[in-house]
Coordinates of C-alpha atoms in Angstrom, one line a residue:
M1 CA -16.1 -3.1 -1.2
D2 CA -18.6 -5.5 0.4
R3 CA -17.0 -7.0 3.5
R4 CA -20.1 -8.7 4.9
R5 CA -19.2 -12.2 3.6
L6 CA -15.6 -11.9 4.8
L7 CA -16.6 -10.7 8.2
A8 CA -19.0 -13.6 8.6
L9 CA -16.1 -16.0 7.9
V10 CA -13.5 -14.4 10.1
G11 CA -13.3 -16.2 13.4
G12 CA -11.0 -16.4 16.4
S13 CA -8.7 -13.6 17.2
S14 CA -5.1 -12.5 16.5
T15 CA -4.3 -12.7 20.2
S16 CA -4.8 -16.5 20.3
I17 CA -2.9 -16.9 17.1
L18 CA 0.0 -14.8 18.3
N19 CA 0.3 -16.7 21.6
G20 CA 0.9 -19.8 19.6
C21 CA 3.4 -17.9 17.4
L22 CA 5.3 -16.8 20.4
R23 CA 5.7 -20.3 21.8
E24 CA 6.9 -21.7 18.5
S25 CA 9.3 -18.8 17.6
K26 CA 11.1 -19.0 21.0
R27 CA 11.5 -15.3 21.2
S28 CA 13.8 -13.8 23.8
E29 CA 11.1 -11.1 24.6
T30 CA 8.4 -12.1 27.0
T31 CA 4.7 -12.1 26.4
S32 CA 4.5 -9.1 28.7
D33 CA 6.9 -7.3 26.4
L34 CA 4.6 -7.9 23.5
D35 CA 1.6 -6.8 25.6
D36 CA 3.3 -3.6 26.6
W37 CA 4.3 -2.8 23.0
E38 CA 0.8 -3.5 21.7
K39 CA -0.7 -1.2 24.3
R40 CA 1.6 1.6 23.2
V41 CA 1.0 1.0 19.5
D42 CA -2.8 0.6 19.9
S43 CA -2.9 4.0 21.7
A44 CA -1.1 5.5 18.8
I45 CA -3.5 3.9 16.4
Q46 CA -6.5 5.4 18.3
E47 CA -4.9 8.8 18.0
T48 CA -3.8 8.5 14.4
R49 CA -6.6 6.5 12.7
T50 CA -9.8 7.3 14.5
T51 CA -12.2 10.2 14.7
D52 CA -14.9 11.2 17.2
L53 CA -18.2 11.0 15.4
S54 CA -21.2 13.0 16.6
V55 CA -24.6 12.5 15.0
T56 CA -27.5 14.8 15.8
V57 CA -31.0 13.8 14.8
K58 CA -33.8 16.3 14.4
N59 CA -37.3 16.2 13.0
T60 CA -38.7 18.3 10.3
A61 CA -39.5 21.1 12.8
G62 CA -35.9 21.2 13.9
N63 CA -36.5 19.6 17.3
P64 CA -34.2 16.9 18.6
V65 CA -35.3 13.3 18.3
S66 CA -34.4 11.1 21.3
D67 CA -34.1 7.3 21.2
A68 CA -33.5 7.2 17.5
S69 CA -31.5 4.1 16.5
I70 CA -28.2 4.7 14.7
D71 CA -26.3 2.0 12.9
T72 CA -22.8 3.0 11.9
T73 CA -21.3 0.5 9.4
M74 CA -17.8 0.9 7.8
Q75 CA -17.7 0.2 4.1
A76 CA -14.0 0.7 3.3
H77 CA -10.8 1.9 5.0
E78 CA -9.1 5.1 4.1
F79 CA -5.8 3.4 4.7
S80 CA -4.5 1.4 1.7
F81 CA -4.4 -2.4 2.4
G82 CA -3.2 -4.0 -0.8
T83 CA -1.2 -6.5 -2.7
A84 CA 0.7 -7.1 -5.9
V85 CA -1.4 -9.1 -8.4
N86 CA -0.7 -11.4 -11.3
S87 CA -2.6 -9.8 -14.1
S88 CA -3.4 -13.0 -15.9
Y89 CA -5.5 -14.2 -13.0
L90 CA -7.7 -11.1 -13.2
I91 CA -8.6 -11.6 -16.8
D92 CA -8.7 -15.4 -16.7
R93 CA -12.2 -16.7 -16.1
S94 CA -11.1 -20.3 -15.5
E95 CA -11.8 -22.1 -12.3
K96 CA -8.2 -21.5 -11.2
G97 CA -8.7 -17.8 -11.4
D98 CA -11.9 -17.7 -9.4
P99 CA -10.6 -17.9 -5.8
Y100 CA -7.8 -15.5 -6.7
R101 CA -10.3 -12.8 -7.7
T102 CA -12.7 -13.6 -4.9
H103 CA -10.0 -13.3 -2.1
L104 CA -8.6 -10.2 -3.8
R105 CA -12.0 -8.4 -3.7
D106 CA -12.6 -9.5 -0.1
L107 CA -9.2 -8.6 1.4
F108 CA -7.8 -5.6 -0.3
N109 CA -8.7 -2.1 -1.3
S110 CA -5.6 -1.4 -3.4
A111 CA -3.4 -3.3 -5.8
V112 CA -0.3 -3.0 -8.0
L113 CA 0.4 -5.0 -11.1
E114 CA 3.5 -7.2 -10.5
D115 CA 4.9 -6.8 -14.1
Y116 CA 2.6 -5.5 -16.8
H117 CA 3.0 -1.8 -16.1
K118 CA 6.8 -2.1 -16.3
W119 CA 8.2 -0.4 -19.4
G120 CA 9.6 -3.6 -21.0
H121 CA 6.1 -5.2 -20.9
W122 CA 4.0 -2.1 -21.5
E123 CA 5.4 -1.4 -25.0
I124 CA 4.5 -4.8 -26.2
D125 CA 0.9 -4.5 -27.5
T126 CA -0.4 -7.8 -26.2
R127 CA 1.0 -7.2 -22.8
R128 CA -0.3 -3.6 -22.7
A129 CA -3.7 -5.1 -23.4
V130 CA -3.4 -7.3 -20.4
A131 CA -2.3 -4.4 -18.3
D132 CA -5.3 -2.3 -19.4
S133 CA -7.8 -5.2 -18.8
A134 CA -6.3 -5.9 -15.4
T135 CA -6.4 -2.2 -14.4
E136 CA -10.1 -2.0 -15.6
W137 CA -11.0 -5.1 -13.6
L138 CA -9.5 -3.8 -10.4
L139 CA -11.2 -0.4 -10.8
Q140 CA -14.5 -2.0 -11.4
S141 CA -14.0 -4.0 -8.2
D142 CA -13.5 -0.8 -6.3
I143 CA -9.8 -1.5 -5.8
D144 CA -7.4 1.4 -6.2
V145 CA -4.4 0.9 -8.5
R146 CA -0.8 1.9 -8.0
G147 CA 1.4 2.3 -11.0
H148 CA 4.6 0.3 -10.8
N149 CA 6.7 1.5 -12.4
V150 CA 7.7 4.2 -14.9
L151 CA 11.5 3.8 -14.8
W152 CA 13.4 0.8 -13.5
Q153 CA 16.9 1.0 -14.9
R154 CA 17.9 -2.7 -14.8
T155 CA 18.9 -4.2 -18.1
D156 CA 18.6 -7.9 -17.2
I157 CA 15.0 -8.6 -16.3
N158 CA 12.8 -7.1 -19.1
A159 CA 12.3 -3.9 -17.1
L160 CA 13.4 -1.9 -20.2
P161 CA 12.6 -2.2 -23.9
D162 CA 15.2 -3.9 -26.1
D163 CA 16.1 -0.8 -28.0
V164 CA 16.7 1.1 -24.8
V165 CA 19.0 -1.6 -23.5
T166 CA 20.9 -1.8 -26.8
K167 CA 21.4 2.0 -26.9
L168 CA 22.4 2.1 -23.3
E169 CA 25.1 -0.5 -23.7
S170 CA 26.4 1.1 -26.9
D171 CA 28.9 3.9 -27.6
D172 CA 26.7 5.7 -30.1
P173 CA 27.3 9.4 -30.1
D174 CA 23.5 10.0 -30.1
R175 CA 23.0 7.8 -27.0
T176 CA 22.3 10.7 -24.6
D177 CA 19.8 12.4 -26.8
F178 CA 18.1 9.0 -27.6
L179 CA 17.8 8.0 -23.9
T180 CA 16.5 11.4 -22.9
E181 CA 13.9 11.4 -25.5
R182 CA 12.8 7.8 -24.9
T183 CA 12.5 8.0 -21.2
T184 CA 10.8 11.4 -21.2
T185 CA 8.3 10.3 -23.9
H186 CA 7.6 7.0 -22.0
T187 CA 7.0 8.9 -18.7
W188 CA 4.5 11.1 -20.4
D189 CA 2.8 8.4 -22.3
I190 CA 2.2 5.8 -19.5
V191 CA 1.2 8.4 -16.9
K192 CA -1.1 10.2 -19.3
A193 CA -2.7 6.9 -20.4
Y194 CA -4.0 6.2 -16.9
T195 CA -4.6 9.8 -15.8
D196 CA -8.1 9.1 -14.5
E197 CA -7.4 5.5 -13.4
I198 CA -4.2 5.2 -11.5
T199 CA -3.9 7.1 -8.2
E200 CA -0.1 7.1 -7.8
W201 CA 3.0 6.1 -9.8
D202 CA 6.5 4.9 -8.8
I203 CA 8.4 7.2 -11.1
L204 CA 11.7 5.6 -10.1
N205 CA 12.2 2.1 -8.8
E206 CA 15.4 1.0 -7.0
H207 CA 17.3 4.1 -8.3
V208 CA 20.0 4.0 -5.6
H209 CA 21.6 0.9 -7.2
N210 CA 20.0 0.9 -10.6
H211 CA 20.7 4.3 -12.3
A212 CA 22.5 3.4 -15.6
I213 CA 20.3 5.6 -17.7
T214 CA 20.6 8.5 -15.3
Q215 CA 24.3 8.3 -15.4
A216 CA 24.4 7.9 -19.2
I217 CA 22.4 11.1 -19.6
T218 CA 24.2 13.1 -16.8
P219 CA 27.6 11.4 -16.4
D220 CA 29.2 14.3 -14.5
V221 CA 26.9 14.4 -11.5
S222 CA 25.8 12.1 -8.7
P223 CA 22.8 9.9 -9.7
Q224 CA 21.2 11.4 -6.5
Q225 CA 21.6 14.9 -7.8
S226 CA 20.8 14.6 -11.5
P227 CA 18.6 17.2 -13.1
Q228 CA 17.3 14.5 -15.4
V229 CA 15.6 12.8 -12.4
A230 CA 13.7 16.1 -11.6
D231 CA 12.8 16.4 -15.3
W232 CA 11.1 12.9 -15.2
F233 CA 9.0 14.0 -12.2
W234 CA 8.0 17.3 -13.8
T235 CA 7.0 15.4 -17.0
A236 CA 4.8 13.1 -15.0
E237 CA 3.2 16.0 -13.2
A238 CA 2.4 17.7 -16.5
A239 CA 0.8 14.5 -17.7
A240 CA -1.3 14.0 -14.6
P241 CA -1.3 16.9 -12.2
E242 CA -3.6 15.1 -9.6
T243 CA -1.6 11.9 -9.4
D244 CA 0.9 11.2 -6.6
F245 CA 4.5 10.4 -7.5
Y246 CA 6.7 8.1 -5.5
I247 CA 10.2 6.7 -5.4
N248 CA 10.2 2.9 -4.6
E249 CA 13.2 1.6 -2.9
Y250 CA 14.6 -1.4 -1.0
N251 CA 17.0 -1.7 1.9
L252 CA 15.2 1.0 3.8
I253 CA 13.7 -1.2 6.6
T254 CA 15.5 -4.5 5.8
G255 CA 19.1 -5.1 6.8
E256 CA 21.8 -2.6 7.9
Y257 CA 22.4 -0.5 4.9
E258 CA 23.1 3.0 6.2
A259 CA 24.8 4.2 3.0
H260 CA 21.8 3.1 1.0
R261 CA 19.4 5.0 3.3
Q262 CA 21.5 8.1 3.1
K263 CA 21.5 8.1 -0.7
M264 CA 17.8 7.8 -0.7
E265 CA 17.5 10.8 1.6
E266 CA 19.9 12.7 -0.6
L267 CA 17.8 11.9 -3.7
V268 CA 14.5 13.1 -2.1
Q269 CA 16.1 16.2 -0.7
Y270 CA 17.5 17.1 -4.1
L271 CA 14.2 16.7 -5.8
Q272 CA 12.5 18.9 -3.1
K273 CA 15.2 21.5 -3.5
R274 CA 14.5 21.6 -7.3
G275 CA 10.8 21.8 -6.7
A276 CA 10.0 18.4 -8.3
P277 CA 6.7 16.8 -7.3
I278 CA 7.9 14.0 -5.0
D279 CA 4.9 12.9 -2.9
G280 CA 6.0 9.7 -1.2
I281 CA 8.5 7.0 -0.6
G282 CA 7.5 3.4 -1.4
I283 CA 9.3 1.3 1.2
Q284 CA 9.9 -2.3 0.0
G285 CA 9.7 -4.9 2.7
H286 CA 11.3 -8.1 1.5
F287 CA 12.5 -9.8 4.7
N288 CA 14.4 -12.6 3.0
T289 CA 15.8 -14.3 6.2
R290 CA 14.5 -14.6 9.7
S291 CA 17.7 -12.8 10.8
E292 CA 16.3 -9.7 9.1
A293 CA 13.1 -9.6 11.2
I294 CA 12.6 -6.1 12.5
T295 CA 11.5 -5.0 15.9
P296 CA 8.7 -2.5 16.3
E297 CA 11.0 0.0 17.9
R298 CA 13.5 -0.1 15.0
L299 CA 10.7 0.1 12.5
R300 CA 9.2 3.1 14.2
E301 CA 12.6 4.8 14.2
L302 CA 13.0 4.3 10.5
F303 CA 9.5 5.6 9.8
D304 CA 10.3 8.7 11.8
R305 CA 13.5 9.2 9.9
F306 CA 12.0 9.1 6.4
S307 CA 8.8 11.0 7.4
S308 CA 11.1 13.8 8.5
L309 CA 11.5 14.4 4.7
N310 CA 7.8 15.6 4.7
V311 CA 6.6 12.9 2.3
D312 CA 4.0 10.1 2.6
L313 CA 5.3 6.6 3.4
K314 CA 3.9 3.4 2.1
I315 CA 5.1 -0.2 2.5
T316 CA 4.8 -1.5 -1.0
E317 CA 6.3 -5.0 -1.2
Y318 CA 6.0 -6.9 2.1
D319 CA 6.8 -10.5 2.4
T320 CA 8.9 -13.0 4.5
Y321 CA 10.8 -15.9 3.0
G322 CA 14.1 -17.7 3.1
D323 CA 16.1 -19.2 5.9
G324 CA 14.7 -19.4 9.4
W325 CA 11.1 -18.4 8.9
T326 CA 8.2 -20.6 10.1
E327 CA 4.6 -19.8 9.4
A328 CA 4.1 -19.0 13.1
N329 CA 6.8 -16.4 13.3
E330 CA 5.8 -15.0 9.9
A331 CA 2.4 -14.3 11.4
E332 CA 4.1 -12.7 14.4
H333 CA 6.2 -10.5 12.2
L334 CA 3.2 -9.4 10.1
N335 CA 1.5 -8.4 13.3
I336 CA 4.5 -6.2 14.3
V337 CA 5.0 -4.6 10.9
L338 CA 1.3 -4.0 10.2
R339 CA 0.5 -2.6 13.6
T340 CA 3.5 -0.3 13.5
A341 CA 2.7 0.9 10.0
F342 CA -0.9 1.6 10.9
S343 CA 0.1 3.5 14.0
H344 CA 2.4 5.9 12.3
P345 CA 0.8 9.1 10.9
A346 CA 3.1 9.4 7.9
V347 CA 2.3 5.8 6.6
V348 CA -0.6 5.8 4.3
G349 CA -0.6 2.2 3.1
F350 CA 0.6 -1.4 3.4
L351 CA 0.9 -3.7 0.3
M352 CA 2.2 -7.2 0.4
W353 CA 4.0 -8.5 -2.7
G354 CA 1.5 -11.2 -3.5
F355 CA -0.8 -13.0 -1.1
W356 CA -0.9 -16.6 -2.4
D357 CA 1.9 -19.2 -2.7
G358 CA 0.6 -20.2 -6.1
S359 CA 1.5 -16.8 -7.5
H360 CA 4.5 -15.5 -5.5
W361 CA 8.0 -14.8 -6.7
Q362 CA 9.5 -16.8 -3.8
D363 CA 6.6 -19.3 -3.5
N364 CA 6.0 -18.0 0.1
A365 CA 3.3 -15.4 0.2
P366 CA 1.9 -14.1 3.6
L367 CA -1.7 -15.3 3.6
F368 CA -2.5 -18.5 1.6
R369 CA -0.7 -21.8 0.8
A370 CA -0.8 -23.1 -2.8
D371 CA -4.0 -25.1 -2.0
W372 CA -5.7 -21.9 -0.7
S373 CA -5.6 -23.1 2.9
E374 CA -5.0 -20.2 5.3
K375 CA -1.7 -19.5 7.0
P376 CA -1.6 -18.2 10.6
A377 CA -0.9 -14.7 9.1
Y378 CA -4.3 -14.8 7.4
Q379 CA -6.0 -14.7 10.8
V380 CA -3.7 -12.0 12.0
Y381 CA -4.4 -9.8 9.0
T382 CA -8.1 -10.3 8.9
D383 CA -8.6 -9.9 12.6
L384 CA -6.7 -6.5 12.5
V385 CA -8.1 -5.1 9.2
F386 CA -11.7 -6.3 9.6
G387 CA -11.9 -6.7 13.3
E388 CA -9.9 -4.4 15.6
W389 CA -9.7 -1.7 13.0
W390 CA -13.2 -2.0 11.6
T391 CA -16.2 0.0 12.8
D392 CA -19.6 -1.6 13.1
K393 CA -21.6 0.1 15.9
S394 CA -25.1 0.7 17.0
G395 CA -26.7 3.0 19.5
T396 CA -29.5 5.5 20.3
T397 CA -29.7 9.2 20.6
D398 CA -30.0 10.9 24.0
E399 CA -32.6 13.4 25.1
N400 CA -30.9 16.1 23.1
G401 CA -30.9 14.0 19.9
H402 CA -27.1 13.3 20.1
Y403 CA -25.2 10.1 19.6
E404 CA -21.4 9.9 19.9
T405 CA -18.9 7.2 19.1
Q406 CA -15.4 6.7 17.8
V407 CA -14.8 5.4 14.3
F408 CA -11.9 4.4 12.1
H409 CA -11.2 6.6 9.0
G410 CA -13.0 5.5 5.9
D411 CA -16.3 5.3 4.0
Y412 CA -19.4 4.7 6.0
E413 CA -23.1 3.9 5.8
I414 CA -25.0 5.5 8.7
T415 CA -28.7 4.6 9.0
V416 CA -30.9 6.6 11.4
T417 CA -34.3 5.1 12.3
N418 CA -37.1 6.4 14.5
G419 CA -40.5 4.7 14.2
N420 CA -41.4 4.5 10.6
N421 CA -38.9 7.1 9.6
S422 CA -35.5 6.1 8.3
Q423 CA -32.6 7.8 6.5
T424 CA -29.3 6.5 5.3
I425 CA -26.3 8.6 4.6
T426 CA -22.9 7.6 3.2
P427 CA -20.2 10.0 4.5
T428 CA -16.4 9.6 4.2
I429 CA -14.9 10.2 7.6
I430 CA -11.2 11.1 7.6
D431 CA -10.9 14.2 9.9
P432 CA -8.4 13.3 12.6
D433 CA -10.2 15.4 15.2
S434 CA -14.0 15.1 14.9
K435 CA -16.9 14.8 12.5
E436 CA -20.3 16.3 13.2
I437 CA -23.3 15.1 11.2
T438 CA -26.9 16.3 11.5
V439 CA -29.7 14.1 10.1
R440 CA -33.3 15.4 9.7
L441 CA -35.8 12.6 9.8
G442 CA -38.8 12.9 7.6
E443 CA -37.2 15.0 4.9

């Protein structure tokens, strides 16, 4: 992704934005409390998300080159910063679609289709064509694609095909065999169809509360301990062995739902006991009232809890809406959640559930109003992702031909210049400890 244009446009800093947010939100915590927390979390970010880079420059004879200029420019984050997208805007070439696609390319390195990979849509040929075109557009734009979702067992919102809903709600004696065959075949078909395109799939979505098919197939066991669930994961792995597989769930960081969290843990532990390929937990983050705002300490505690299951964590559906929110304290909350997520070693991504009010399920997306004017949270987001957490450094080698700096994990363009000799390399730097690179000028 080319961030040059965006970086030129980003001005100000999240600190000034947040000072205003604090005054408006009338928090009980003091600015000093926020400063102390940010110092702690920033220290964790340095430890978790950066690497010491060492570049040694030599000439063709193998001798060190001193005073060589080194420009280290980040091209893309390793961490996933993403959003849900409205597929129609990606394949619509009208004027209305242009800012949507432009901002999407500038701001994010991953995306998930809001609807068109869901089973009820994907089996309709015209909608599958939209899904395929949208996926292709994202990949051509260097944006990774999450698959959402293979199985969502709600019957009231077009998450399932009509024949599956009809059979599920019937008393037909062949119901179990039919549902087993249909769900297994669908899991294979959709995961296989995108084997080389989609990096990860939500195999189950909101299974703790929506498990009608699971119970219809295995009525005598807990939905959290159904062998059929493990079979779906094994089917997906057989279709795409290199793909990561998630369970996506709500009520994990929002509200006080201890029983819900325990059932999620039980499900993951059962799958692991059966040897099923569960790679991660997708943590939804729909904060639907101001009263559900989370503190960094509580969020860190919950990340620790779910990471103890030895799976990756990813916030997959972040937004704030409903009673009590103002744009100012929405920006403050985004700062808290995003910093805490980026600081935790088990968290591998953060996706908001839409970024523009003009295409958001609650008409209140984090970054842009309907007229594309920027909300305060836009400045917070861009200042963190493309400012504080973005590496663009220059320096020169010492008398031993060495140059050292600290860089955030991601893709890089490193240019070494000495006199008329110049060489550019494009490494990916993700080692949490150190990265040593030797460049020979003149070769």
